[in-house]
Amino acid sequence: MGERAAQLGWAFETQAIHVGQEADPATGAVVTPISLSTTFRQHAVGQHQGYEYSRSGNPTRTALETCVAALERAGHGLSFASGLAAEDNILRLLAPGGRVLLGNDAYGGTFRLISRVHTALPWSAVDLLDVDALAADWPADTAMVWLETPTNPLLRCVDIEAVAALAHRHGALVVVDNTFATPALQQPLTLGADVVVHSATKYLGGHSDVVGGFVAVDDDSLAERLRFTQNAAGAVPAPFDCYLTLRGVKTLALRMERHCSNARAVVDLLVGHPSVERVYYPQLPDHPGHAAAAKQMNDFGGMVSFTVRGGAARAMDIVARTELFTLAESLGAVESLIEHPARMTHASAAGSPLEVPDNLIRLSVGIEHPDDLVADLEQALGGSVRTGRSGCRRVAAAERPPTGRSGP
Ligand SMILES: *Cc1c(COP(=O)(O)O)cnc(C)c1O
């Protein structure tokens, strides 16, 4: 139905709700059924209706794969049991000795997977924002460039088109981890990337209740190799997880609008706040990669990081003080989260080139009312006595300003 959707000229929001999700032909059910059957009847040997065994293919998984592939403007989508399982599948495309160039500000688990599991692959952590320096010093054995944009946790934005052009001149594959932007804000395949990977656990699922991964590719032979490993190594998601992710995807566009506008409200508070040293948000004109973000993204995302005055101790104190922002790892869901990357999500990068400042705080700004989020951060930063949730200023729904997109 990806093709039909394109023929119909459906917009992203419409595709998210309808592609791969026709009413069930057997019953008319409007919601894609959760197909729990592990095996499927064959009329004669090898004659079946497209499914044989649920590791190899499952109807609920097909619905998810078809839908998210369309959103990423990809010919093929593959879903996995986790983001790291998806990444592992991609890294298995490489022969031993193939170098992975990794941005020097990447998700800690990606760094751990490459440096400690795929030990036959040499890697270098490089500054992907400096394309000229990279071009001048390109390692000859590079087989793959692995980029995140915006990066985690410093939200640096890499020019996908420029890096892809350089990598392709040297015959290397370009993988973009699109977890932070989502296809609602950025579609890397249209900018020249070869492979898009997601932790579907984050914005795609969007409700902190499912762990999943996703890979989108347009190239048929890459898709075939990935599909082989997906089945042969078997890190597939359960049908219920596919259902939950698909349910999340239906509201992705709507959620991203609110994540972005709420992030702006939070940034407005943080910029110039006496407790704050520096704010990292791609919309800020002096942010590393702002120009790339403005060029390749529809809006700037729901993640905000900032360093505080007073070092690690002060950062740890602040993250323990918020009431509405929950102190927890992960990101990308409806509820706002706060964390201390150096001791939490990025602890495994300590001592490596990917180490993060220890006075850094990362926020995953949720879709609550912006006034409540700002009030909570204000009390946590101000060092005032805890007021409790009820102390947050509440505004009646009728008085609330519209929170629609006001991006570039
Ligand atoms: C969480 C995350 C991953 C890993 O995904 P899991 O679903 O936790 O396995 C990869 N990349 C980024 C950017 C992430 O935030």
Short mmCIF file of C-alpha atoms and ligand atoms in Angstrom, two decimals:
data_model
loop_
_atom_site.label_atom_id
_atom_site.label_comp_id
_atom_site.label_asym_id
_atom_site.label_seq_id
_atom_site.Cartn_x
_atom_site.Cartn_y
_atom_site.Cartn_z
CA MET A 1 0.00 0.00 0.00
CA GLY A 2 3.04 2.28 0.07
CA GLU A 3 2.70 2.73 -3.67
CA ARG A 4 -1.03 3.27 -3.52
CA ALA A 5 -0.56 5.89 -0.80
CA ALA A 6 1.95 7.69 -2.98
CA GLN A 7 -0.45 7.50 -5.91
CA LEU A 8 -3.18 8.98 -3.76
CA GLY A 9 -0.78 11.73 -2.76
CA TRP A 10 -1.41 11.20 0.92
CA ALA A 11 0.47 13.45 3.32
CA PHE A 12 2.64 12.10 6.12
CA GLU A 13 -0.08 12.38 8.79
CA THR A 14 -2.53 10.41 6.64
CA GLN A 15 0.04 7.77 5.74
CA ALA A 16 0.89 7.24 9.42
CA ILE A 17 -2.70 6.25 10.10
CA HIS A 18 -3.53 4.31 6.92
CA VAL A 19 -0.53 2.80 5.13
CA GLY A 20 -0.35 -0.95 5.71
CA GLN A 21 -3.47 -0.70 7.84
CA GLU A 22 -6.45 -1.48 5.62
CA ALA A 23 -9.50 -2.93 7.33
CA ASP A 24 -8.96 -6.65 7.97
CA PRO A 25 -10.28 -8.51 4.89
CA ALA A 26 -11.58 -11.41 7.01
CA THR A 27 -13.63 -9.41 9.54
CA GLY A 28 -13.58 -5.75 8.57
CA ALA A 29 -11.72 -4.86 11.78
CA VAL A 30 -10.48 -1.29 11.40
CA VAL A 31 -7.54 -1.80 13.75
CA THR A 32 -4.75 -4.09 12.56
CA PRO A 33 -5.22 -7.39 14.44
CA ILE A 34 -2.45 -8.75 16.66
CA SER A 35 -1.59 -11.99 14.84
CA LEU A 36 -0.31 -14.36 17.48
CA SER A 37 -0.14 -17.49 15.34
CA THR A 38 3.45 -18.69 15.04
CA THR A 39 2.68 -20.84 12.01
CA PHE A 40 0.49 -20.55 8.91
CA ARG A 41 -1.38 -23.18 6.87
CA GLN A 42 0.02 -24.21 3.53
CA HIS A 43 -2.41 -25.50 0.86
CA ALA A 44 0.33 -27.57 -0.69
CA VAL A 45 4.02 -27.62 0.07
CA GLY A 46 5.32 -24.08 -0.36
CA GLN A 47 1.85 -22.71 -1.29
CA HIS A 48 0.79 -20.19 1.32
CA GLN A 49 -0.68 -16.71 1.65
CA GLY A 50 2.64 -14.98 2.28
CA TYR A 51 3.39 -16.26 5.77
CA GLU A 52 4.96 -19.55 6.91
CA TYR A 53 6.50 -19.03 10.32
CA SER A 54 6.32 -15.94 12.50
CA ARG A 55 10.06 -15.31 12.86
CA SER A 56 10.29 -15.05 9.07
CA GLY A 57 7.18 -12.93 8.71
CA ASN A 58 4.11 -11.93 10.69
CA PRO A 59 1.07 -9.92 9.52
CA THR A 60 1.15 -7.41 12.40
CA ARG A 61 4.86 -6.88 11.79
CA THR A 62 4.20 -6.41 8.06
CA ALA A 63 1.70 -3.66 8.84
CA LEU A 64 4.27 -1.82 10.97
CA GLU A 65 7.07 -2.34 8.46
CA THR A 66 4.95 -1.13 5.55
CA CYS A 67 3.78 1.95 7.40
CA VAL A 68 7.12 3.17 8.78
CA ALA A 69 8.89 2.41 5.48
CA ALA A 70 6.43 4.79 3.78
CA LEU A 71 7.04 7.46 6.42
CA GLU A 72 10.80 7.19 5.87
CA ARG A 73 10.27 7.31 2.07
CA ALA A 74 11.86 3.85 1.89
CA GLY A 75 11.04 0.90 -0.30
CA HIS A 76 11.64 -1.52 2.56
CA GLY A 77 11.16 -1.55 6.32
CA LEU A 78 12.32 -4.12 8.87
CA SER A 79 11.42 -4.14 12.52
CA PHE A 80 13.44 -5.60 15.37
CA ALA A 81 13.21 -6.49 19.04
CA SER A 82 15.16 -3.36 20.03
CA GLY A 83 17.07 -0.47 18.53
CA LEU A 84 20.34 -2.23 19.28
CA ALA A 85 19.12 -5.42 17.60
CA ALA A 86 18.39 -3.30 14.52
CA GLU A 87 21.88 -1.75 14.73
CA ASP A 88 23.47 -5.18 15.15
CA ASN A 89 21.69 -6.35 12.00
CA ILE A 90 23.10 -3.39 10.05
CA LEU A 91 26.66 -3.90 11.33
CA ARG A 92 26.50 -7.50 10.11
CA LEU A 93 26.44 -6.12 6.57
CA LEU A 94 30.17 -5.43 6.96
CA ALA A 95 33.01 -7.84 6.35
CA PRO A 96 35.71 -8.06 9.06
CA GLY A 97 38.17 -5.17 8.77
CA GLY A 98 35.58 -2.72 7.44
CA ARG A 99 36.00 0.49 9.41
CA VAL A 100 33.03 2.27 10.99
CA LEU A 101 33.30 6.04 11.27
CA LEU A 102 31.20 7.07 14.20
CA GLY A 103 30.28 10.60 15.21
CA ASN A 104 32.13 11.60 18.38
CA ASP A 105 28.85 12.26 20.20
CA ALA A 106 26.80 9.12 19.78
CA TYR A 107 24.41 7.00 21.79
CA GLY A 108 26.48 5.09 24.36
CA GLY A 109 24.94 1.73 23.46
CA THR A 110 25.88 2.18 19.81
CA PHE A 111 29.46 2.86 20.82
CA ARG A 112 29.46 -0.20 23.08
CA LEU A 113 28.00 -2.42 20.34
CA ILE A 114 30.62 -1.34 17.80
CA SER A 115 33.63 -1.28 20.13
CA ARG A 116 32.91 -4.34 22.28
CA VAL A 117 30.66 -6.70 20.32
CA HIS A 118 31.66 -6.13 16.69
CA THR A 119 35.33 -6.36 17.61
CA ALA A 120 36.32 -7.41 14.07
CA LEU A 121 35.32 -3.95 12.87
CA PRO A 122 37.84 -1.15 13.44
CA TRP A 123 36.22 2.16 14.35
CA SER A 124 37.09 5.83 14.64
CA ALA A 125 35.16 8.51 16.45
CA VAL A 126 35.26 11.61 14.26
CA ASP A 127 33.73 15.09 14.14
CA LEU A 128 31.08 14.68 11.46
CA LEU A 129 30.31 18.41 11.61
CA ASP A 130 33.68 19.19 10.06
CA VAL A 131 33.21 17.62 6.63
CA ASP A 132 36.30 19.31 5.18
CA ALA A 133 38.58 17.88 7.88
CA LEU A 134 36.97 14.49 7.38
CA ALA A 135 37.52 14.67 3.61
CA ALA A 136 41.16 15.59 4.15
CA ASP A 137 41.78 12.72 6.55
CA TRP A 138 39.50 9.97 5.28
CA PRO A 139 40.55 6.50 6.54
CA ALA A 140 40.98 4.32 3.45
CA ASP A 141 39.41 1.23 5.04
CA THR A 142 36.12 3.00 5.87
CA ALA A 143 33.15 0.82 5.01
CA MET A 144 30.39 2.65 6.87
CA VAL A 145 29.66 6.08 8.31
CA TRP A 146 27.32 5.94 11.27
CA LEU A 147 25.74 9.24 12.06
CA GLU A 148 23.19 10.56 14.46
CA THR A 149 21.59 13.93 13.93
CA PRO A 150 20.65 15.52 16.23
CA THR A 151 23.22 13.65 18.32
CA ASN A 152 22.71 12.26 21.76
CA PRO A 153 23.12 14.05 24.14
CA LEU A 154 24.64 17.27 22.71
CA LEU A 155 22.11 17.56 19.86
CA ARG A 156 24.78 18.53 17.35
CA CYS A 157 23.37 18.45 13.82
CA VAL A 158 25.23 16.81 10.99
CA ASP A 159 24.69 17.79 7.36
CA ILE A 160 23.42 14.45 6.04
CA GLU A 161 23.68 15.46 2.38
CA ALA A 162 27.31 16.60 2.71
CA VAL A 163 28.45 13.53 4.66
CA ALA A 164 26.60 11.17 2.31
CA ALA A 165 28.20 12.76 -0.75
CA LEU A 166 31.68 12.40 0.78
CA ALA A 167 31.11 8.81 1.94
CA HIS A 168 29.73 7.77 -1.43
CA ARG A 169 32.78 9.16 -3.21
CA HIS A 170 34.73 6.63 -1.14
CA GLY A 171 32.24 3.79 -1.59
CA ALA A 172 31.12 3.75 2.06
CA LEU A 173 27.58 3.13 3.27
CA VAL A 174 25.83 5.87 5.25
CA VAL A 175 23.65 4.92 8.19
CA VAL A 176 21.58 7.59 9.92
CA ASP A 177 20.16 6.98 13.38
CA ASN A 178 16.93 8.96 13.03
CA THR A 179 15.68 8.24 16.55
CA PHE A 180 15.83 11.85 17.76
CA ALA A 181 14.32 13.55 14.71
CA THR A 182 11.85 10.86 13.56
CA PRO A 183 10.58 10.85 9.96
CA ALA A 184 8.10 13.55 10.95
CA LEU A 185 10.98 16.04 11.15
CA GLN A 186 13.67 14.56 8.88
CA GLN A 187 13.81 11.89 6.18
CA PRO A 188 17.48 10.90 5.73
CA LEU A 189 16.98 8.65 2.68
CA THR A 190 15.79 11.70 0.72
CA LEU A 191 19.09 13.38 1.69
CA GLY A 192 21.29 10.57 0.39
CA ALA A 193 21.58 8.18 3.35
CA ASP A 194 21.57 4.45 2.54
CA VAL A 195 20.11 3.12 5.77
CA VAL A 196 17.91 4.67 8.46
CA VAL A 197 17.81 3.09 11.89
CA HIS A 198 15.52 3.80 14.84
CA SER A 199 15.15 2.93 18.40
CA ALA A 200 11.37 2.56 18.07
CA THR A 201 11.39 2.52 21.88
CA LYS A 202 11.56 6.30 21.72
CA TYR A 203 9.37 8.60 19.59
CA LEU A 204 7.95 6.00 17.20
CA GLY A 205 6.39 4.03 20.07
CA GLY A 206 6.11 7.25 22.00
CA HIS A 207 4.54 6.00 25.24
CA SER A 208 7.40 4.30 27.14
CA ASP A 209 5.70 0.93 26.92
CA VAL A 210 7.48 -0.95 24.15
CA VAL A 211 11.10 -1.69 23.26
CA GLY A 212 11.71 -1.93 19.52
CA GLY A 213 13.97 -1.15 16.60
CA PHE A 214 13.46 -0.31 12.96
CA VAL A 215 15.54 -0.23 9.78
CA ALA A 216 14.46 1.51 6.56
CA VAL A 217 16.27 1.15 3.24
CA ASP A 218 15.43 1.88 -0.36
CA ASP A 219 18.03 -0.30 -2.05
CA ASP A 220 16.63 -3.75 -2.93
CA SER A 221 19.86 -5.71 -2.45
CA LEU A 222 20.61 -4.08 0.91
CA ALA A 223 17.06 -4.90 1.94
CA GLU A 224 17.50 -8.51 0.92
CA ARG A 225 20.71 -8.88 2.95
CA LEU A 226 19.12 -7.23 5.98
CA ARG A 227 16.00 -9.37 5.65
CA PHE A 228 18.19 -12.48 5.53
CA THR A 229 19.92 -11.56 8.80
CA GLN A 230 16.66 -10.48 10.43
CA ASN A 231 15.37 -14.02 9.88
CA ALA A 232 18.64 -15.89 10.32
CA ALA A 233 19.68 -14.17 13.56
CA GLY A 234 16.05 -13.85 14.65
CA ALA A 235 15.96 -10.62 16.71
CA VAL A 236 12.34 -9.97 15.72
CA PRO A 237 9.71 -8.10 17.75
CA ALA A 238 6.63 -9.79 19.19
CA PRO A 239 3.32 -9.12 17.40
CA PHE A 240 2.00 -7.24 20.44
CA ASP A 241 5.05 -4.96 20.36
CA CYS A 242 4.44 -4.31 16.65
CA TYR A 243 0.85 -3.40 17.46
CA LEU A 244 1.93 -0.97 20.20
CA THR A 245 4.51 0.68 17.98
CA LEU A 246 2.02 1.03 15.13
CA ARG A 247 -0.48 2.56 17.53
CA GLY A 248 2.17 5.06 18.58
CA VAL A 249 3.08 5.91 15.00
CA LYS A 250 -0.49 7.01 14.25
CA THR A 251 -0.01 10.09 16.46
CA LEU A 252 3.66 10.71 15.67
CA ALA A 253 3.14 13.92 13.67
CA LEU A 254 0.82 15.39 16.28
CA ARG A 255 3.12 14.46 19.15
CA MET A 256 6.20 15.87 17.44
CA GLU A 257 4.52 19.26 16.97
CA ARG A 258 3.86 19.46 20.68
CA HIS A 259 7.29 18.06 21.67
CA CYS A 260 8.90 20.82 19.58
CA SER A 261 6.76 23.69 20.85
CA ASN A 262 7.19 22.54 24.45
CA ALA A 263 10.95 22.26 23.95
CA ARG A 264 10.95 25.90 22.79
CA ALA A 265 9.13 26.95 25.96
CA VAL A 266 11.76 25.17 28.05
CA VAL A 267 14.63 26.66 26.05
CA ASP A 268 13.14 30.13 26.61
CA LEU A 269 13.42 29.55 30.35
CA LEU A 270 16.92 28.07 30.26
CA VAL A 271 18.62 30.59 28.00
CA GLY A 272 19.97 33.33 30.24
CA HIS A 273 18.96 31.55 33.49
CA PRO A 274 21.62 32.28 36.16
CA SER A 275 22.04 28.57 37.02
CA VAL A 276 22.58 27.58 33.40
CA GLU A 277 25.97 27.66 31.71
CA ARG A 278 25.00 26.68 28.17
CA VAL A 279 21.88 25.43 26.38
CA TYR A 280 22.03 22.87 23.57
CA TYR A 281 19.05 23.06 21.21
CA PRO A 282 19.31 22.96 17.40
CA GLN A 283 17.09 26.00 16.90
CA LEU A 284 19.54 28.30 18.73
CA PRO A 285 21.46 30.27 16.07
CA ASP A 286 24.88 29.55 17.64
CA HIS A 287 24.16 25.83 18.11
CA PRO A 288 26.67 23.47 16.42
CA GLY A 289 24.99 22.41 13.18
CA HIS A 290 22.11 24.89 13.38
CA ALA A 291 22.39 25.62 9.66
CA ALA A 292 22.24 21.91 8.78
CA ALA A 293 19.24 21.47 11.07
CA ALA A 294 17.43 24.43 9.56
CA LYS A 295 18.06 23.02 6.10
CA GLN A 296 17.16 19.37 6.64
CA MET A 297 14.60 19.34 9.47
CA ASN A 298 10.98 20.54 9.55
CA ASP A 299 11.39 21.54 13.17
CA PHE A 300 14.02 21.15 15.88
CA GLY A 301 12.80 18.32 18.08
CA GLY A 302 11.83 17.64 21.65
CA MET A 303 15.25 17.05 23.21
CA VAL A 304 17.04 19.80 25.12
CA SER A 305 20.38 19.54 26.94
CA PHE A 306 22.12 22.10 29.12
CA THR A 307 25.14 22.43 31.37
CA VAL A 308 24.80 24.03 34.77
CA ARG A 309 27.08 26.17 36.87
CA GLY A 310 28.40 24.34 39.91
CA GLY A 311 29.60 21.14 38.27
CA ALA A 312 28.41 17.55 38.55
CA ALA A 313 27.13 17.91 42.13
CA ARG A 314 24.81 20.74 41.16
CA ALA A 315 23.59 18.82 38.08
CA MET A 316 22.82 15.76 40.21
CA ASP A 317 20.99 17.96 42.69
CA ILE A 318 18.80 19.52 39.98
CA VAL A 319 17.81 16.23 38.38
CA ALA A 320 16.72 14.97 41.79
CA ARG A 321 14.57 18.06 42.41
CA THR A 322 12.14 18.02 39.50
CA GLU A 323 8.63 16.81 40.24
CA LEU A 324 7.02 16.62 36.84
CA PHE A 325 10.15 15.71 34.85
CA THR A 326 10.80 12.15 35.97
CA LEU A 327 14.41 11.20 36.66
CA ALA A 328 14.85 8.28 34.26
CA GLU A 329 16.77 7.05 31.25
CA SER A 330 15.16 6.88 27.81
CA LEU A 331 13.38 9.61 25.88
CA GLY A 332 10.80 10.37 23.25
CA ALA A 333 7.58 9.58 25.06
CA VAL A 334 4.58 11.65 26.10
CA GLU A 335 5.90 12.19 29.63
CA SER A 336 8.85 14.49 30.31
CA LEU A 337 12.08 12.94 31.55
CA ILE A 338 15.30 14.36 32.98
CA GLU A 339 18.65 12.64 33.35
CA HIS A 340 22.35 13.03 34.01
CA PRO A 341 24.06 11.51 30.91
CA ALA A 342 27.56 11.16 32.41
CA ARG A 343 26.27 8.85 35.15
CA MET A 344 23.27 7.33 33.37
CA THR A 345 22.81 6.88 29.60
CA HIS A 346 26.43 7.65 28.72
CA ALA A 347 28.22 6.00 31.66
CA SER A 348 29.62 3.36 29.28
CA ALA A 349 31.38 6.12 27.30
CA ALA A 350 33.45 7.30 30.30
CA GLY A 351 37.12 7.62 29.36
CA SER A 352 36.34 7.23 25.65
CA PRO A 353 36.26 9.89 22.92
CA LEU A 354 32.50 9.96 23.44
CA GLU A 355 32.66 11.05 27.08
CA VAL A 356 30.15 13.82 27.95
CA PRO A 357 30.53 16.79 30.35
CA ASP A 358 29.59 15.83 33.91
CA ASN A 359 27.60 19.03 34.50
CA LEU A 360 25.31 18.18 31.60
CA ILE A 361 21.58 17.55 32.03
CA ARG A 362 19.42 16.08 29.26
CA LEU A 363 15.69 16.67 28.99
CA SER A 364 13.20 14.71 26.96
CA VAL A 365 10.43 17.28 26.81
CA GLY A 366 7.05 15.57 26.77
CA ILE A 367 3.65 16.74 25.63
CA GLU A 368 2.28 18.01 28.95
CA HIS A 369 1.19 21.65 29.18
CA PRO A 370 4.26 23.87 28.69
CA ASP A 371 3.45 26.06 31.71
CA ASP A 372 3.68 23.06 34.02
CA LEU A 373 7.00 21.98 32.54
CA VAL A 374 8.50 25.45 32.79
CA ALA A 375 7.28 25.86 36.38
CA ASP A 376 8.82 22.54 37.38
CA LEU A 377 12.22 23.40 35.92
CA GLU A 378 12.05 26.85 37.44
CA GLN A 379 11.61 25.42 40.93
CA ALA A 380 14.32 22.78 40.40
CA LEU A 381 16.85 25.33 39.13
CA GLY A 382 15.96 28.01 41.59
CA GLY A 383 16.85 25.87 44.56
CA SER A 384 13.55 26.75 46.21
CA VAL A 385 11.79 24.36 48.58
CA ARG A 386 9.81 21.65 46.81
CA THR A 387 6.28 22.83 46.27
CA GLY A 388 4.78 19.58 45.04
CA ARG A 389 2.92 19.11 41.80
CA SER A 390 -0.09 21.05 42.99
CA GLY A 391 2.17 24.08 43.35
CA CYS A 392 2.58 24.23 39.59
CA ARG A 393 0.52 26.94 38.00
CA ARG A 394 -2.33 25.42 36.09
CA VAL A 395 -4.19 27.13 33.30
CA ALA A 396 -7.72 26.17 32.33
CA ALA A 397 -7.82 24.52 28.92
CA ALA A 398 -9.90 27.36 27.47
CA GLU A 399 -7.23 29.90 28.42
CA ARG A 400 -4.35 27.94 26.97
CA PRO A 401 -2.60 29.44 24.01
CA PRO A 402 -2.41 27.35 20.86
CA THR A 403 0.74 25.24 20.89
CA GLY A 404 1.01 24.60 17.17
CA ARG A 405 4.22 24.51 15.20
CA SER A 406 6.09 27.79 15.08
CA GLY A 407 9.35 26.50 13.67
CA PRO A 408 11.41 27.69 10.73
C1 LIG B 1 17.84 4.28 22.76
C2 LIG B 1 18.65 4.53 21.56
C3 LIG B 1 19.20 3.47 20.84
C4 LIG B 1 19.07 2.03 21.29
O1 LIG B 1 17.77 1.56 21.17
P1 LIG B 1 17.12 0.44 22.14
O2 LIG B 1 15.71 0.39 21.67
O3 LIG B 1 17.27 0.92 23.54
O4 LIG B 1 17.87 -0.82 21.92
C5 LIG B 1 19.92 3.77 19.69
N1 LIG B 1 20.08 5.04 19.28
C6 LIG B 1 19.58 6.09 19.96
C7 LIG B 1 19.81 7.47 19.44
C8 LIG B 1 18.85 5.88 21.12
O5 LIG B 1 18.37 6.91 21.79
#
